[in-house]
mmCIF file of C-alpha atoms in Angstrom:
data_model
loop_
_atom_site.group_PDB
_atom_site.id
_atom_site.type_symbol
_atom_site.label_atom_id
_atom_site.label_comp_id
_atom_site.label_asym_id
_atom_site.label_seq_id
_atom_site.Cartn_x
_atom_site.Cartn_y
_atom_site.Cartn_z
ATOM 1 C CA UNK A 1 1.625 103.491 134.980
ATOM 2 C CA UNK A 2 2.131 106.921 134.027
ATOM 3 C CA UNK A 3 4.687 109.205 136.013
ATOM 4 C CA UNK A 4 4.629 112.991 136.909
ATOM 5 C CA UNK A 5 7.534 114.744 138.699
ATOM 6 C CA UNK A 6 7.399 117.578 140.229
ATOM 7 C CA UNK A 7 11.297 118.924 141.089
ATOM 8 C CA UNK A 8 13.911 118.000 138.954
ATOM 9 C CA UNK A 9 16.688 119.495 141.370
ATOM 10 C CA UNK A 10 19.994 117.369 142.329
ATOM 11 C CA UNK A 11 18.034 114.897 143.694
ATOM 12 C CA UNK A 12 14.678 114.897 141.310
ATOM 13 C CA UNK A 13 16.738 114.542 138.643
ATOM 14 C CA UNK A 14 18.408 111.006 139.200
ATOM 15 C CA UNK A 15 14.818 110.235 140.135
ATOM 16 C CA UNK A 16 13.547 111.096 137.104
ATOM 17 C CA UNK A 17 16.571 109.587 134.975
ATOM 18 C CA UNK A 18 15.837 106.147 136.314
ATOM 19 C CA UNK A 19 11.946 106.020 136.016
ATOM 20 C CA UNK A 20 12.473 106.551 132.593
ATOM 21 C CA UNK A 21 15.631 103.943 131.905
ATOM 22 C CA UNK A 22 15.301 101.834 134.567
ATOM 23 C CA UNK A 23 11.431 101.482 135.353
ATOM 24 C CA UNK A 24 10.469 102.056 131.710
ATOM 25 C CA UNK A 25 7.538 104.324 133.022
ATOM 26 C CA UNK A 26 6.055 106.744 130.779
ATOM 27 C CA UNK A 27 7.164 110.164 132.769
ATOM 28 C CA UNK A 28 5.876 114.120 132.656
ATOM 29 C CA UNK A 29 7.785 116.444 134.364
ATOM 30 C CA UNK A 30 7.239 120.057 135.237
ATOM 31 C CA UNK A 31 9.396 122.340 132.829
ATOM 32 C CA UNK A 32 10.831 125.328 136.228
ATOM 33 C CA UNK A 33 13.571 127.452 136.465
ATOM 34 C CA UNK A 34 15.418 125.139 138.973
ATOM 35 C CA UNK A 35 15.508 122.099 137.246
ATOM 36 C CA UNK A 36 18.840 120.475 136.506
ATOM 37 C CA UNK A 37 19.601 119.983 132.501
ATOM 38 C CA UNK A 38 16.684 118.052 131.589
ATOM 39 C CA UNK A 39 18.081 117.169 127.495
ATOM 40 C CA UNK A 40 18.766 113.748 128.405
ATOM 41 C CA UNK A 41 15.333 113.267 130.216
ATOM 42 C CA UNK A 42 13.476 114.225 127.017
ATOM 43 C CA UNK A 43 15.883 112.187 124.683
ATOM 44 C CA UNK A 44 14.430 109.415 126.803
ATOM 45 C CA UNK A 45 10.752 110.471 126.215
ATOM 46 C CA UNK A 46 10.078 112.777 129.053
ATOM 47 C CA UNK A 47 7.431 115.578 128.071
ATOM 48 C CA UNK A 48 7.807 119.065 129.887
ATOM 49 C CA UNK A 49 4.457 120.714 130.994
ATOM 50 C CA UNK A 50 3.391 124.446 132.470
ATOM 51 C CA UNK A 51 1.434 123.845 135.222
ATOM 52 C CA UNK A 52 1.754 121.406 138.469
ATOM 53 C CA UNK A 53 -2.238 120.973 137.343
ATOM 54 C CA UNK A 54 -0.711 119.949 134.129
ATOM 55 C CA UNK A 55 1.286 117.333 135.492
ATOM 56 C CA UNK A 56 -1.022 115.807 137.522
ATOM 57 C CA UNK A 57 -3.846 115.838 134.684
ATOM 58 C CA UNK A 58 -1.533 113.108 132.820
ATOM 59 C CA UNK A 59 -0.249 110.934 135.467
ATOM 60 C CA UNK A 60 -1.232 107.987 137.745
ATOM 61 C CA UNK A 61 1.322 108.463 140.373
ATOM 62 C CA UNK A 62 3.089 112.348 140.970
ATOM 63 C CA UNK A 63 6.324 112.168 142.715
ATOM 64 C CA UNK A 64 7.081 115.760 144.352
ATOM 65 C CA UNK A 65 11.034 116.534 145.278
ATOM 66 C CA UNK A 66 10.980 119.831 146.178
ATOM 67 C CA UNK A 67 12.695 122.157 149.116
ATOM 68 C CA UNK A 68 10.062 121.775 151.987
ATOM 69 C CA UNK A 69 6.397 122.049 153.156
ATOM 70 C CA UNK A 70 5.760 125.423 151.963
ATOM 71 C CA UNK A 71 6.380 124.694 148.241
ATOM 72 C CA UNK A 72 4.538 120.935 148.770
ATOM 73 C CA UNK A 73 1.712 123.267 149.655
ATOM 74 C CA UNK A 74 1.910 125.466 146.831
ATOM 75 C CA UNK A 75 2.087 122.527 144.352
ATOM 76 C CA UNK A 76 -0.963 120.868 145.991
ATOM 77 C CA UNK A 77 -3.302 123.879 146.112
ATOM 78 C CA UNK A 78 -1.794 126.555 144.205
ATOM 79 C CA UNK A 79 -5.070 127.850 141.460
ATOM 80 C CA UNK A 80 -2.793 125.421 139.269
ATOM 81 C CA UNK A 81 -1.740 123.077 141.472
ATOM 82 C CA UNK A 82 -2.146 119.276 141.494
ATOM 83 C CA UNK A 83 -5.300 119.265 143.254
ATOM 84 C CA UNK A 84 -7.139 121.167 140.999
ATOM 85 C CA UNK A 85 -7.032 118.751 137.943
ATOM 86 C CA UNK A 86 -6.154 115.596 140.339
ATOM 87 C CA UNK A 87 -7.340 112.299 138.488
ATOM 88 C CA UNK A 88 -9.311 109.802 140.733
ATOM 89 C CA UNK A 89 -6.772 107.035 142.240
ATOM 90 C CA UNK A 90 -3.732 109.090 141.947
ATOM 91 C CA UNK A 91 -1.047 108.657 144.518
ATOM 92 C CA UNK A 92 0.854 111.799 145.015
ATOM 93 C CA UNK A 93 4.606 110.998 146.956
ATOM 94 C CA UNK A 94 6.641 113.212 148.655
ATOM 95 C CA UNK A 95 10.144 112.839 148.505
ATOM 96 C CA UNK A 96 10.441 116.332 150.672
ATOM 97 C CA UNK A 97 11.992 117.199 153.170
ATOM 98 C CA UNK A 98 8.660 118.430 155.012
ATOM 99 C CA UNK A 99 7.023 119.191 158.217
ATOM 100 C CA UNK A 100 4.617 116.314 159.895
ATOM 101 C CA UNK A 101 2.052 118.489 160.618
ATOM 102 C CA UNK A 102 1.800 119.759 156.918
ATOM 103 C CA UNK A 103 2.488 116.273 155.863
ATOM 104 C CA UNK A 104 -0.895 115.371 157.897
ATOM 105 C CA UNK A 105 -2.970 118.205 156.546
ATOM 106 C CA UNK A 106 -1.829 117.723 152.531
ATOM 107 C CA UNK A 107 -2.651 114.399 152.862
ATOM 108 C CA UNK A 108 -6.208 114.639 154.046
ATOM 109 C CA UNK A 109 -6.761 117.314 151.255
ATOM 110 C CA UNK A 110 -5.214 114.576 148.746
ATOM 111 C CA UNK A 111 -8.143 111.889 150.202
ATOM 112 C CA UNK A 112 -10.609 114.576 149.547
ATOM 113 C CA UNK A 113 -9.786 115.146 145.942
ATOM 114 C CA UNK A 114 -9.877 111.069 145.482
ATOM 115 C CA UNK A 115 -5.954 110.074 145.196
ATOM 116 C CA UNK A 116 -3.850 108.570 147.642
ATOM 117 C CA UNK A 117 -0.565 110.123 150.099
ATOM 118 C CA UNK A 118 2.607 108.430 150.415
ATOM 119 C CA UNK A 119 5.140 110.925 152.425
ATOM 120 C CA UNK A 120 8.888 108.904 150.843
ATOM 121 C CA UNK A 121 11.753 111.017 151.543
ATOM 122 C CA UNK A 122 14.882 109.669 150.957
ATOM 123 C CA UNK A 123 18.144 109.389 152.361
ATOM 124 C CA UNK A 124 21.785 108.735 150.783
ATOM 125 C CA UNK A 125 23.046 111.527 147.993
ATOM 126 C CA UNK A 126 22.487 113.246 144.571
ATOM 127 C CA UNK A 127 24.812 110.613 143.350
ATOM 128 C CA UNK A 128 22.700 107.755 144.488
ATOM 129 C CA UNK A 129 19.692 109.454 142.814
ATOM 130 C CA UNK A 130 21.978 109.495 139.948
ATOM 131 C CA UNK A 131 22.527 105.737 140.674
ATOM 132 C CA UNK A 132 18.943 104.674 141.197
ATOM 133 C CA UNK A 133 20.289 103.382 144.888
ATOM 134 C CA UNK A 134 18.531 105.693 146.922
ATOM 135 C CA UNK A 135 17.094 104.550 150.383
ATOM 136 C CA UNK A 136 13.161 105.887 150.965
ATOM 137 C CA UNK A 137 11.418 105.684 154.308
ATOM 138 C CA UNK A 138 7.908 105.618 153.224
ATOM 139 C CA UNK A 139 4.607 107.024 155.066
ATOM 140 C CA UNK A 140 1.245 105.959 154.154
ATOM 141 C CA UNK A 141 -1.407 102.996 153.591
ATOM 142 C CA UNK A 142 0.069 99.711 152.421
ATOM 143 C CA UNK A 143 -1.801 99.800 149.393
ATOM 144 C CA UNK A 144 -1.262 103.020 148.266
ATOM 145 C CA UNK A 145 2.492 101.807 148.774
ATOM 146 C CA UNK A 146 2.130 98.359 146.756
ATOM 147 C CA UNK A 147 0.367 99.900 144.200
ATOM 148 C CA UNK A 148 3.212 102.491 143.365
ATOM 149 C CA UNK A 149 6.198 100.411 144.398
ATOM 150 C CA UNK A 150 7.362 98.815 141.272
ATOM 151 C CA UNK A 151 7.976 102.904 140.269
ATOM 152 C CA UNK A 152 9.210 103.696 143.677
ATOM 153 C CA UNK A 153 11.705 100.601 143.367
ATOM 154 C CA UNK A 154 13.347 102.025 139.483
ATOM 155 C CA UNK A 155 15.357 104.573 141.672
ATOM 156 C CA UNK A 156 15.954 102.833 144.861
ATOM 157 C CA UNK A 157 18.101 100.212 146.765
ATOM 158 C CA UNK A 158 16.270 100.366 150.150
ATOM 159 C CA UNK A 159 12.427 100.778 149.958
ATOM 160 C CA UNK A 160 10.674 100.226 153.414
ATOM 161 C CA UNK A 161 7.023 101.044 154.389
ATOM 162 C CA UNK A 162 8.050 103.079 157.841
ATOM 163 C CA UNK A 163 4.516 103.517 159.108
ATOM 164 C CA UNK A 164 1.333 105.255 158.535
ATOM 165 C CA UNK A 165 1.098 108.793 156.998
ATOM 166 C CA UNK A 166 3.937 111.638 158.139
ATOM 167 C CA UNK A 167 6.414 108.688 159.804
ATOM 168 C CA UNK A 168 8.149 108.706 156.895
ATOM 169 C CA UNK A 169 8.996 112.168 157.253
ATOM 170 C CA UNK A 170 9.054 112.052 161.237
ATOM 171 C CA UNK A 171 11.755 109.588 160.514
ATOM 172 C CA UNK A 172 13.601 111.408 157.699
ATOM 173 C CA UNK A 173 14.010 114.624 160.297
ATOM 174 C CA UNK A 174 15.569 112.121 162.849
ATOM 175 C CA UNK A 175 17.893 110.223 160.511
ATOM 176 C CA UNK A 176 18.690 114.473 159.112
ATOM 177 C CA UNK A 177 19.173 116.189 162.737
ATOM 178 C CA UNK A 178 21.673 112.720 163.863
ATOM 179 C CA UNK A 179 23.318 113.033 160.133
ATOM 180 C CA UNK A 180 23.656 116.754 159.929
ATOM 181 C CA UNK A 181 24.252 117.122 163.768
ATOM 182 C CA UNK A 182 27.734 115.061 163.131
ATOM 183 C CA UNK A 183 28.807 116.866 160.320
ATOM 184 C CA UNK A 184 28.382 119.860 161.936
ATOM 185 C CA UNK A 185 30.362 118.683 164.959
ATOM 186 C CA UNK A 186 33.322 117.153 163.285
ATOM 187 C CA UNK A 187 33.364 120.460 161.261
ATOM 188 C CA UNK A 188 33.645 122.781 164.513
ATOM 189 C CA UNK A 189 36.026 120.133 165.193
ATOM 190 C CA UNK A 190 38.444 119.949 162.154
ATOM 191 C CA UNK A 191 37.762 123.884 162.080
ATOM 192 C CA UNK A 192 40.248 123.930 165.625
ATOM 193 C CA UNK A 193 42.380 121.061 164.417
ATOM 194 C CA UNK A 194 43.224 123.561 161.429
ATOM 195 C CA UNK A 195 43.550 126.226 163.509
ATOM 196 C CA UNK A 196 46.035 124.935 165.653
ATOM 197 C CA UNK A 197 48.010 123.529 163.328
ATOM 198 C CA UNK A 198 47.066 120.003 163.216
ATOM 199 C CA UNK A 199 47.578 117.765 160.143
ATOM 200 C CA UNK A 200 44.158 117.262 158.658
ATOM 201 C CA UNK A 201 45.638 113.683 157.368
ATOM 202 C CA UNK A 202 46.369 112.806 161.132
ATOM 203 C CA UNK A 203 43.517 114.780 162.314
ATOM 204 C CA UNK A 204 41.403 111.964 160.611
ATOM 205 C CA UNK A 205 43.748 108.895 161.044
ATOM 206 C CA UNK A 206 42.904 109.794 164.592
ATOM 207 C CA UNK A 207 39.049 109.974 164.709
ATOM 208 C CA UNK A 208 39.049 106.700 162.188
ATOM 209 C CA UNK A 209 40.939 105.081 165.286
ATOM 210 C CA UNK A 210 38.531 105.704 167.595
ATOM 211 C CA UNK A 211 35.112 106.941 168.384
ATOM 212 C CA UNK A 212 35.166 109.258 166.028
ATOM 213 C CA UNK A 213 34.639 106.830 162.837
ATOM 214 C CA UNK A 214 31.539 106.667 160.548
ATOM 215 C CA UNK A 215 29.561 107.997 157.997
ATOM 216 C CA UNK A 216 30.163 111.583 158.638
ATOM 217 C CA UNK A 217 33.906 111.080 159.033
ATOM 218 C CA UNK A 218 33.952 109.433 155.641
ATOM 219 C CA UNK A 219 32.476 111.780 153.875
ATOM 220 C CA UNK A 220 33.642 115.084 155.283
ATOM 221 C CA UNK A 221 36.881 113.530 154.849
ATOM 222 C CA UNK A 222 37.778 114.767 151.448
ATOM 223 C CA UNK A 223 36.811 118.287 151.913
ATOM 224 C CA UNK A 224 39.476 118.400 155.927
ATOM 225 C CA UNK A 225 42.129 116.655 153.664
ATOM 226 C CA UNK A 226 42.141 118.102 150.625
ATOM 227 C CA UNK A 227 39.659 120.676 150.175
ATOM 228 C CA UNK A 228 37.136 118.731 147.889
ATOM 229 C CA UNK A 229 34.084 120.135 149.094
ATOM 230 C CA UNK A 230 31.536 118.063 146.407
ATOM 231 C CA UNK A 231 31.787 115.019 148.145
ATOM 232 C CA UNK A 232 28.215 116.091 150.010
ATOM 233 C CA UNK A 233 26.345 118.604 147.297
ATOM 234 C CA UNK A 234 24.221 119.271 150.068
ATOM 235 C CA UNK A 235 23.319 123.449 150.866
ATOM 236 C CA UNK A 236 24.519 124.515 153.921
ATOM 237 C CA UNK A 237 20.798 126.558 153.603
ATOM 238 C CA UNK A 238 19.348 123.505 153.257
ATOM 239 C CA UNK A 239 21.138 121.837 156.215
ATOM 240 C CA UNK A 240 19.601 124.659 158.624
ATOM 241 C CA UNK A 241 15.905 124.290 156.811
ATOM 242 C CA UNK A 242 16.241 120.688 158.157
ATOM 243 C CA UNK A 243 17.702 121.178 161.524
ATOM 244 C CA UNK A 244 14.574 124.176 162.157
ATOM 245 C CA UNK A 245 12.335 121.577 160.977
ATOM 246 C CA UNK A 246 13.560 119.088 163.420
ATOM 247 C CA UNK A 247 13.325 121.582 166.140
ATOM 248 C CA UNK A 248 9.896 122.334 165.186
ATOM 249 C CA UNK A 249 9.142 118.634 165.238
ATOM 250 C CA UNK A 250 10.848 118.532 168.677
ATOM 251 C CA UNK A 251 8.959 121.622 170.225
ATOM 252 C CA UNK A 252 5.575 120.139 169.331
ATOM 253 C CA UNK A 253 5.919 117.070 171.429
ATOM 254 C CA UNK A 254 7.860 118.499 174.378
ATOM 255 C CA UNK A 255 10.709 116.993 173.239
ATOM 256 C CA UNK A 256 14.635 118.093 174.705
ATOM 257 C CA UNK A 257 16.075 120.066 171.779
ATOM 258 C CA UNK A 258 18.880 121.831 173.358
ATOM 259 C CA UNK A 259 21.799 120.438 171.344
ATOM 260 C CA UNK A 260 19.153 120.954 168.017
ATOM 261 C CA UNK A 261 19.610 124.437 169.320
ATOM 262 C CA UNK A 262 22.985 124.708 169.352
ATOM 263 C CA UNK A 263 23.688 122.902 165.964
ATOM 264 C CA UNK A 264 21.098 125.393 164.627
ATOM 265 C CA UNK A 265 22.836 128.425 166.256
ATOM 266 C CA UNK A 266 26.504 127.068 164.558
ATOM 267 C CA UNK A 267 25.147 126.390 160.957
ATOM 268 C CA UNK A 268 22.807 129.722 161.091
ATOM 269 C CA UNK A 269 26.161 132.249 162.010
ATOM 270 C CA UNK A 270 27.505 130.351 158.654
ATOM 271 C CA UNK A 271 24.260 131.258 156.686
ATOM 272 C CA UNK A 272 23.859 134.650 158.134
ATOM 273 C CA UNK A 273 27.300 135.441 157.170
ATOM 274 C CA UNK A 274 26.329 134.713 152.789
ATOM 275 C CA UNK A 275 27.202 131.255 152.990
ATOM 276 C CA UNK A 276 24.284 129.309 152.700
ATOM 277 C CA UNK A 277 24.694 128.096 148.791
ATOM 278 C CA UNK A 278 27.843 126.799 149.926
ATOM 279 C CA UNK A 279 27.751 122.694 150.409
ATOM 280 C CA UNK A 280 28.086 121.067 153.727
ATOM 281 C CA UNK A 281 31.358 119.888 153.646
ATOM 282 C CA UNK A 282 32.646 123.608 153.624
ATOM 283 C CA UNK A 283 31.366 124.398 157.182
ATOM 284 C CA UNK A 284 34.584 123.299 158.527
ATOM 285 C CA UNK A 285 35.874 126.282 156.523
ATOM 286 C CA UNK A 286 33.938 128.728 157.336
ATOM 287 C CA UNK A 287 34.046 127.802 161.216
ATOM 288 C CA UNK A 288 37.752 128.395 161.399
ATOM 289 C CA UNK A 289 38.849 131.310 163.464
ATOM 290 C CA UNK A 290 40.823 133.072 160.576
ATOM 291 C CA UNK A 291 39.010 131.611 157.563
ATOM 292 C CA UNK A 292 41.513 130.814 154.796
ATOM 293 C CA UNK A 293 41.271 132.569 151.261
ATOM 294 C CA UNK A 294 38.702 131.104 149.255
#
């Protein structure tokens, strides 16, 4: 089975890495300013092409990892996007972070052209990618999903079929908002533990104690102790790209959103203010009342 990926980023990257060495899959990849160093992909056999319509012209299965639903779109049915040179039988997956309701409408335009729609975005870090022990929650027609799985398996630990089309992202904006949501709490949170004065160590001896434990405690932890903010190479930009989308999500059921709201007002002061290249783990930072020097 022949590979295309779209979105070599911090995540596409490890993606890409362990098609090639781990799956042993043939891969093409689409040669764009914002891919990561891509020298050790092609010393493994990758080829670099132009076009998304390139890509897709010499591959059975395209896996997209890009920023949201607007660039899906663009890759899909830009004049030299995917769609316009799609082969019969190919299964495009998303790995986006993207909206349902685009999800929904790119995949019906995928059944038209003849391939196949798996929405499969992941959770767990650029280091996992790096791994190959990424978790995907995966959207689409069971065999659609058996047929691509042996490639979908080369970078992951956890691979589960969450439901029909768009559930996997419906899914990955609930597992984001609750994930996100607690960083950006335990960051206003360590922000006034600095602020008065509090030792960060006890700070988070404290909150390990006691309801405060967990994933977000663990890995924010670095960044309140000892200022190593890599620990989550995650864009605070990014961060509020999800939370809107989950908000979005929310709206168009009827859903409650009004702590989505506030998270959304917190992390977009930190944006507005230039900081949205910044990772997550720096919020706490940048939430303080006197921020210190950088």
């Amino acid at each position: 089975m022949k590979v295309g990926m779209i979105g070599v980023g911090l995540m596409g990257h490890g993606i890409a890495k362990n098609v090639l060495a781990q799956g042993g899959f043939p891969l093409a990849f689409l040669d764009h300013p914002g891919n990561q160093p891509v020298d050790d992909l092609i010393a493994l056999g990758a080829i670099a092409c132009k076009t998304p319509g390139d890509v897709a012209d010499v591959s059975d299965v395209v896996i997209l990892c890009v920023t949201g639903s607007p660039q899906v779109e663009a890759i899909l049915t830009g004049e030299t996007g995917v769609l316009a040179r799609l082969r019969k039988g190919t299964i495009i997956v998303d790995c986006s972070t993207a909206l349902p309701e685009s999800t929904l409408r790119m995949a019906a335009a995928v059944r038209a052209a003849g391939g196949g729609f798996l929405d499969a975005p992941m959770t767990r870090t650029a280091k996992h990618a790096e791994e190959g022990t990424l978790n995907l929650l995966v959207g689409g027609d069971e065999a659609d999903f058996q047929s691509v799985r042996a490639v979908l398996a080369s970078f992951t630990e956890g691979l589960e079929r969450v439901g029909p089309v768009s559930f996997g992202h419906r899914l990955k904006l609930l597992h984001n908002y609750v994930s996100i949501g607690f960083m950006a709490l335990l960051s206003e949170a360590a922000a006034q533990a600095a602020d008065a004065g509090v030792d960060p160590a006890v700070f988070v001896d404290v909150l390990a104690k006691g309801g405060g434990a967990g994933a977000a405690l663990q890995r924010l932890t670095p960044a309140i102790v000892t200022d190593d903010v890599g620990t989550v190479p995650f864009f605070i930009g990014n961060a509020l790209k999800d939370i809107d989308y989950y908000r979005t999500m929310a709206s168009a059921s009827g859903a409650s959103k009004a702590i989505a709201d506030g998270v959304a007002g917190a992390i977009a002061a930190v944006v507005e203010s230039g900081h949205g290249q910044a990772y997550i783990p720096e919020l706490a930072r940048f939430l303080r009342k006197q921020q210190p020097a950088a």
